[in-house]
Amino acid sequence: MKNNKLNRLVKISLLGVVGFLLMFIEFALPIFPSFLKIDISDLPALMGTFALGPGAGIAIEFLKNILHGIFNGKTAFIGEVANFAVGSVLVFTAGYIYSKKKTKKSAVISLGAGTIAMSAAAALLNYFILLPLYEKVLNFPISAMVAVAGKINGSVTDLNTLVLFAIVPFNLLKGIALTALTLVLYKSVSPILKQEQARDGKLAENKN
C-alpha cells in the first residue's frame, strides 16, 4: 500500500514538472491579442486525471503552477492562479466524466465537456476577478487590453466583448487542441501511468 502511494506521488510529481516545463513553450496566434498565448501545459494533467483520477489532475495543475510562480513568476502569482483555476476545471470535469465509463467515446465526451466548462470558467473568472486584478496589481488597464484586442477583432469594444469574442474563443481553441493531443497520446502513455495499479491488481487476485 505504501509503495502504491509512493508510486502515485512520484507519477504526479513527474507530470507536474513536465507541465511546468511545457509552460515555457507558448506562442501567440494572429487571430487573438498578444497577451493570450497558447500552451499545452495542461496535457500532463489530463493524462494524469485519466489514468489516476481527477484528484491527481488537480494536484498536477497545482504543482506546475507553484513551480512556475517560484521560478518564473512575473505576474505576482495572478497568472498562476488563473492557470490553476481554469486548468483544474478542465481536468476535473474531464476526469470525473471519464472515470464513470472508460471508453474512447467517453474520453471524447469528457474532453468536450471539460473544454466547455473551462471556457465558461475562464469567462467568469476573467470578468469578475482576473482582469480587474491585472489592472490593480500589475497596472495593466482593461482599456489597454480592449484596445489591443480591438485591433485584431473590431467586435471587441469593451470588457464584455473582450471576454465574449477573445477569451472564450481562445479557451475553446485551446481545449480543442488539448483534446486532440490527449486522444492521440494517451493510449501510448497510459500503460506506463497504470503499470503499478495493474501489478497491484494481479497481486490481489493471486492472494484470493
mmCIF file of C-alpha atoms in Angstrom:
data_model
loop_
_atom_site.group_PDB
_atom_site.id
_atom_site.type_symbol
_atom_site.label_atom_id
_atom_site.label_comp_id
_atom_site.label_asym_id
_atom_site.label_seq_id
_atom_site.Cartn_x
_atom_site.Cartn_y
_atom_site.Cartn_z
ATOM 1 C CA MET A 1 0.000 0.000 0.000
ATOM 2 C CA LYS A 2 2.805 2.385 0.926
ATOM 3 C CA ASN A 3 4.644 1.537 -2.295
ATOM 4 C CA ASN A 4 1.479 2.203 -4.288
ATOM 5 C CA LYS A 5 1.010 5.626 -2.654
ATOM 6 C CA LEU A 6 4.660 6.483 -3.207
ATOM 7 C CA ASN A 7 4.450 5.378 -6.842
ATOM 8 C CA ARG A 8 1.355 7.542 -7.343
ATOM 9 C CA LEU A 9 3.079 10.522 -5.731
ATOM 10 C CA VAL A 10 6.128 10.092 -7.970
ATOM 11 C CA LYS A 11 3.947 9.997 -11.091
ATOM 12 C CA ILE A 12 2.034 13.113 -10.041
ATOM 13 C CA SER A 13 5.305 14.902 -9.292
ATOM 14 C CA LEU A 14 6.854 13.953 -12.634
ATOM 15 C CA LEU A 15 3.762 15.023 -14.561
ATOM 16 C CA GLY A 16 3.689 18.272 -12.603
ATOM 17 C CA VAL A 17 7.304 19.001 -13.547
ATOM 18 C CA VAL A 18 6.607 18.192 -17.212
ATOM 19 C CA GLY A 19 3.617 20.540 -17.100
ATOM 20 C CA PHE A 20 5.813 23.239 -15.543
ATOM 21 C CA LEU A 21 8.395 22.889 -18.325
ATOM 22 C CA LEU A 22 5.688 22.994 -21.005
ATOM 23 C CA MET A 23 4.509 26.346 -19.620
ATOM 24 C CA PHE A 24 7.655 27.883 -21.119
ATOM 25 C CA ILE A 25 6.622 26.757 -24.602
ATOM 26 C CA GLU A 26 3.927 29.236 -25.541
ATOM 27 C CA PHE A 27 3.044 31.233 -28.609
ATOM 28 C CA ALA A 28 0.556 33.838 -29.713
ATOM 29 C CA LEU A 29 -1.844 33.325 -32.586
ATOM 30 C CA PRO A 30 -2.538 36.183 -35.019
ATOM 31 C CA ILE A 31 -6.309 35.808 -34.542
ATOM 32 C CA PHE A 32 -6.016 36.640 -30.826
ATOM 33 C CA PRO A 33 -4.442 39.548 -28.899
ATOM 34 C CA SER A 34 -0.789 39.034 -27.991
ATOM 35 C CA PHE A 35 -1.454 38.735 -24.249
ATOM 36 C CA LEU A 36 -3.327 35.473 -24.916
ATOM 37 C CA LYS A 37 -0.759 32.767 -25.592
ATOM 38 C CA ILE A 38 -1.379 29.102 -26.355
ATOM 39 C CA ASP A 39 0.470 26.442 -24.384
ATOM 40 C CA ILE A 40 -0.124 22.734 -23.825
ATOM 41 C CA SER A 41 0.929 22.571 -20.175
ATOM 42 C CA ASP A 42 -2.461 21.094 -19.220
ATOM 43 C CA LEU A 43 -1.671 17.973 -21.248
ATOM 44 C CA PRO A 44 0.216 16.131 -18.450
ATOM 45 C CA ALA A 45 -2.641 16.926 -16.038
ATOM 46 C CA LEU A 46 -5.154 15.467 -18.497
ATOM 47 C CA MET A 47 -3.025 12.324 -18.792
ATOM 48 C CA GLY A 48 -2.880 12.135 -15.012
ATOM 49 C CA THR A 49 -6.581 12.708 -14.489
ATOM 50 C CA PHE A 50 -7.484 9.924 -16.949
ATOM 51 C CA ALA A 51 -5.014 7.427 -15.504
ATOM 52 C CA LEU A 52 -5.018 8.332 -11.800
ATOM 53 C CA GLY A 53 -8.280 10.225 -11.244
ATOM 54 C CA PRO A 54 -9.469 13.858 -11.049
ATOM 55 C CA GLY A 55 -7.694 14.495 -7.749
ATOM 56 C CA ALA A 56 -4.371 13.654 -9.359
ATOM 57 C CA GLY A 57 -5.117 16.002 -12.256
ATOM 58 C CA ILE A 58 -5.767 18.899 -9.898
ATOM 59 C CA ALA A 59 -2.604 18.072 -7.925
ATOM 60 C CA ILE A 60 -0.576 18.183 -11.153
ATOM 61 C CA GLU A 61 -2.091 21.566 -12.036
ATOM 62 C CA PHE A 62 -1.248 22.854 -8.566
ATOM 63 C CA LEU A 63 2.357 21.641 -8.660
ATOM 64 C CA LYS A 64 3.158 23.031 -12.107
ATOM 65 C CA ASN A 65 1.792 26.463 -11.191
ATOM 66 C CA ILE A 66 3.578 26.588 -7.828
ATOM 67 C CA LEU A 67 6.851 25.804 -9.611
ATOM 68 C CA HIS A 68 6.158 28.386 -12.307
ATOM 69 C CA GLY A 69 5.288 31.050 -9.753
ATOM 70 C CA ILE A 70 8.504 30.380 -7.833
ATOM 71 C CA PHE A 71 10.925 30.145 -10.740
ATOM 72 C CA ASN A 72 9.367 32.405 -13.340
ATOM 73 C CA GLY A 73 6.698 34.398 -11.573
ATOM 74 C CA LYS A 74 6.184 37.699 -13.391
ATOM 75 C CA THR A 75 2.532 38.267 -12.562
ATOM 76 C CA ALA A 76 2.543 38.239 -8.740
ATOM 77 C CA PHE A 77 1.005 34.739 -8.948
ATOM 78 C CA ILE A 78 -2.100 36.137 -10.669
ATOM 79 C CA GLY A 79 -1.271 34.306 -13.882
ATOM 80 C CA GLU A 80 -0.546 31.104 -11.990
ATOM 81 C CA VAL A 81 -3.791 31.311 -10.005
ATOM 82 C CA ALA A 82 -5.663 31.851 -13.267
ATOM 83 C CA ASN A 83 -3.923 28.931 -14.943
ATOM 84 C CA PHE A 84 -4.572 26.668 -11.954
ATOM 85 C CA ALA A 85 -8.251 27.594 -11.629
ATOM 86 C CA VAL A 86 -9.083 27.257 -15.311
ATOM 87 C CA GLY A 87 -6.933 24.153 -15.783
ATOM 88 C CA SER A 88 -8.444 22.470 -12.732
ATOM 89 C CA VAL A 89 -11.951 22.964 -14.120
ATOM 90 C CA LEU A 90 -10.821 21.295 -17.337
ATOM 91 C CA VAL A 91 -9.103 18.288 -15.769
ATOM 92 C CA PHE A 92 -11.675 17.715 -13.033
ATOM 93 C CA THR A 93 -14.617 17.815 -15.436
ATOM 94 C CA ALA A 94 -12.904 15.560 -17.970
ATOM 95 C CA GLY A 95 -11.541 13.191 -15.336
ATOM 96 C CA TYR A 96 -14.807 12.855 -13.426
ATOM 97 C CA ILE A 97 -16.874 12.040 -16.515
ATOM 98 C CA TYR A 98 -14.243 9.645 -17.873
ATOM 99 C CA SER A 99 -13.992 7.801 -14.539
ATOM 100 C CA LYS A 100 -17.657 6.758 -14.856
ATOM 101 C CA LYS A 101 -17.110 4.924 -18.116
ATOM 102 C CA LYS A 102 -13.641 4.459 -19.544
ATOM 103 C CA THR A 103 -14.181 4.171 -23.283
ATOM 104 C CA LYS A 104 -12.894 6.152 -26.244
ATOM 105 C CA LYS A 105 -16.338 7.661 -26.761
ATOM 106 C CA SER A 106 -16.455 8.676 -23.102
ATOM 107 C CA ALA A 107 -12.994 10.216 -23.420
ATOM 108 C CA VAL A 108 -14.156 12.391 -26.324
ATOM 109 C CA ILE A 109 -17.309 13.422 -24.458
ATOM 110 C CA SER A 110 -15.411 14.152 -21.242
ATOM 111 C CA LEU A 111 -12.807 16.280 -23.020
ATOM 112 C CA GLY A 112 -15.531 18.166 -24.876
ATOM 113 C CA ALA A 113 -17.381 18.827 -21.625
ATOM 114 C CA GLY A 114 -14.106 19.855 -19.986
ATOM 115 C CA THR A 115 -13.383 22.312 -22.791
ATOM 116 C CA ILE A 116 -16.813 23.930 -22.470
ATOM 117 C CA ALA A 117 -16.542 24.082 -18.671
ATOM 118 C CA MET A 118 -13.034 25.558 -18.903
ATOM 119 C CA SER A 119 -14.176 28.243 -21.348
ATOM 120 C CA ALA A 120 -17.125 29.196 -19.144
ATOM 121 C CA ALA A 121 -14.900 29.315 -16.051
ATOM 122 C CA ALA A 122 -12.319 31.434 -17.867
ATOM 123 C CA ALA A 123 -15.013 33.896 -18.917
ATOM 124 C CA LEU A 124 -16.428 34.301 -15.404
ATOM 125 C CA LEU A 125 -13.052 34.415 -13.647
ATOM 126 C CA ASN A 126 -11.597 36.945 -16.077
ATOM 127 C CA TYR A 127 -14.651 39.174 -15.977
ATOM 128 C CA PHE A 128 -15.102 39.307 -12.216
ATOM 129 C CA ILE A 129 -11.635 38.641 -10.765
ATOM 130 C CA LEU A 130 -8.598 38.219 -13.001
ATOM 131 C CA LEU A 131 -8.767 41.197 -15.371
ATOM 132 C CA PRO A 132 -9.562 43.618 -12.520
ATOM 133 C CA LEU A 133 -6.588 42.161 -10.605
ATOM 134 C CA TYR A 134 -4.269 42.659 -13.589
ATOM 135 C CA GLU A 135 -5.407 46.270 -13.694
ATOM 136 C CA LYS A 136 -4.984 46.959 -9.961
ATOM 137 C CA VAL A 137 -1.899 44.904 -9.132
ATOM 138 C CA LEU A 138 0.106 44.955 -12.372
ATOM 139 C CA ASN A 139 -1.128 48.280 -13.777
ATOM 140 C CA PHE A 140 -2.310 46.620 -16.977
ATOM 141 C CA PRO A 141 -5.522 48.571 -17.718
ATOM 142 C CA ILE A 142 -8.507 46.696 -19.065
ATOM 143 C CA SER A 143 -8.911 49.512 -21.579
ATOM 144 C CA ALA A 144 -5.443 48.710 -22.957
ATOM 145 C CA MET A 145 -6.372 45.033 -23.332
ATOM 146 C CA VAL A 146 -9.569 46.025 -25.107
ATOM 147 C CA ALA A 147 -7.609 48.309 -27.431
ATOM 148 C CA VAL A 148 -5.112 45.557 -28.328
ATOM 149 C CA ALA A 149 -7.862 43.010 -28.922
ATOM 150 C CA GLY A 150 -9.940 45.553 -30.845
ATOM 151 C CA LYS A 151 -7.177 45.991 -33.421
ATOM 152 C CA ILE A 152 -7.475 42.296 -34.282
ATOM 153 C CA ASN A 153 -11.218 41.905 -33.864
ATOM 154 C CA GLY A 154 -13.316 45.015 -34.388
ATOM 155 C CA SER A 155 -16.151 43.445 -32.373
ATOM 156 C CA VAL A 156 -14.119 43.915 -29.178
ATOM 157 C CA THR A 157 -15.051 47.331 -27.777
ATOM 158 C CA ASP A 158 -15.331 46.833 -24.001
ATOM 159 C CA LEU A 159 -14.831 44.289 -21.202
ATOM 160 C CA ASN A 160 -17.935 42.304 -22.142
ATOM 161 C CA THR A 161 -16.917 41.865 -25.759
ATOM 162 C CA LEU A 162 -13.301 41.200 -24.771
ATOM 163 C CA VAL A 163 -14.447 38.197 -22.764
ATOM 164 C CA LEU A 164 -17.019 37.074 -25.327
ATOM 165 C CA PHE A 165 -15.022 37.473 -28.539
ATOM 166 C CA ALA A 166 -11.439 36.913 -27.345
ATOM 167 C CA ILE A 167 -11.156 34.971 -24.087
ATOM 168 C CA VAL A 168 -13.952 32.452 -24.715
ATOM 169 C CA PRO A 169 -12.900 31.557 -28.297
ATOM 170 C CA PHE A 170 -9.260 31.359 -27.177
ATOM 171 C CA ASN A 171 -10.071 28.802 -24.478
ATOM 172 C CA LEU A 172 -12.317 26.823 -26.808
ATOM 173 C CA LEU A 173 -9.492 26.565 -29.345
ATOM 174 C CA LYS A 174 -7.013 25.645 -26.624
ATOM 175 C CA GLY A 175 -9.380 22.955 -25.352
ATOM 176 C CA ILE A 176 -9.792 21.520 -28.851
ATOM 177 C CA ALA A 177 -6.003 21.345 -29.272
ATOM 178 C CA LEU A 178 -5.577 19.653 -25.887
ATOM 179 C CA THR A 179 -8.387 17.226 -26.716
ATOM 180 C CA ALA A 180 -6.710 16.177 -29.950
ATOM 181 C CA LEU A 181 -3.299 15.717 -28.302
ATOM 182 C CA THR A 182 -4.757 13.764 -25.385
ATOM 183 C CA LEU A 183 -6.648 11.393 -27.672
ATOM 184 C CA VAL A 184 -3.525 10.807 -29.773
ATOM 185 C CA LEU A 185 -1.031 10.363 -26.914
ATOM 186 C CA TYR A 186 -2.984 8.839 -24.024
ATOM 187 C CA LYS A 187 -3.115 5.303 -25.403
ATOM 188 C CA SER A 188 0.682 5.091 -25.539
ATOM 189 C CA VAL A 189 1.265 6.814 -22.189
ATOM 190 C CA SER A 190 -1.472 5.181 -20.083
ATOM 191 C CA PRO A 191 0.231 1.751 -19.709
ATOM 192 C CA ILE A 192 3.168 3.463 -18.005
ATOM 193 C CA LEU A 193 0.947 5.501 -15.677
ATOM 194 C CA LYS A 194 -1.210 2.487 -14.811
ATOM 195 C CA GLN A 195 1.617 -0.049 -14.557
ATOM 196 C CA GLU A 196 1.760 -0.168 -10.770
ATOM 197 C CA GLN A 197 -2.026 -0.307 -10.442
ATOM 198 C CA ALA A 198 -2.221 -3.283 -12.795
ATOM 199 C CA ARG A 199 0.529 -5.067 -10.853
ATOM 200 C CA ASP A 200 -1.250 -4.475 -7.542
ATOM 201 C CA GLY A 201 -4.479 -5.799 -9.041
ATOM 202 C CA LYS A 202 -2.793 -9.018 -10.146
ATOM 203 C CA LEU A 203 -1.242 -9.470 -6.697
ATOM 204 C CA ALA A 204 -4.636 -9.050 -5.071
ATOM 205 C CA GLU A 205 -6.142 -11.657 -7.420
ATOM 206 C CA ASN A 206 -3.334 -14.116 -6.644
ATOM 207 C CA LYS A 207 -3.904 -13.715 -2.897
ATOM 208 C CA ASN A 208 -7.586 -14.516 -3.364
#
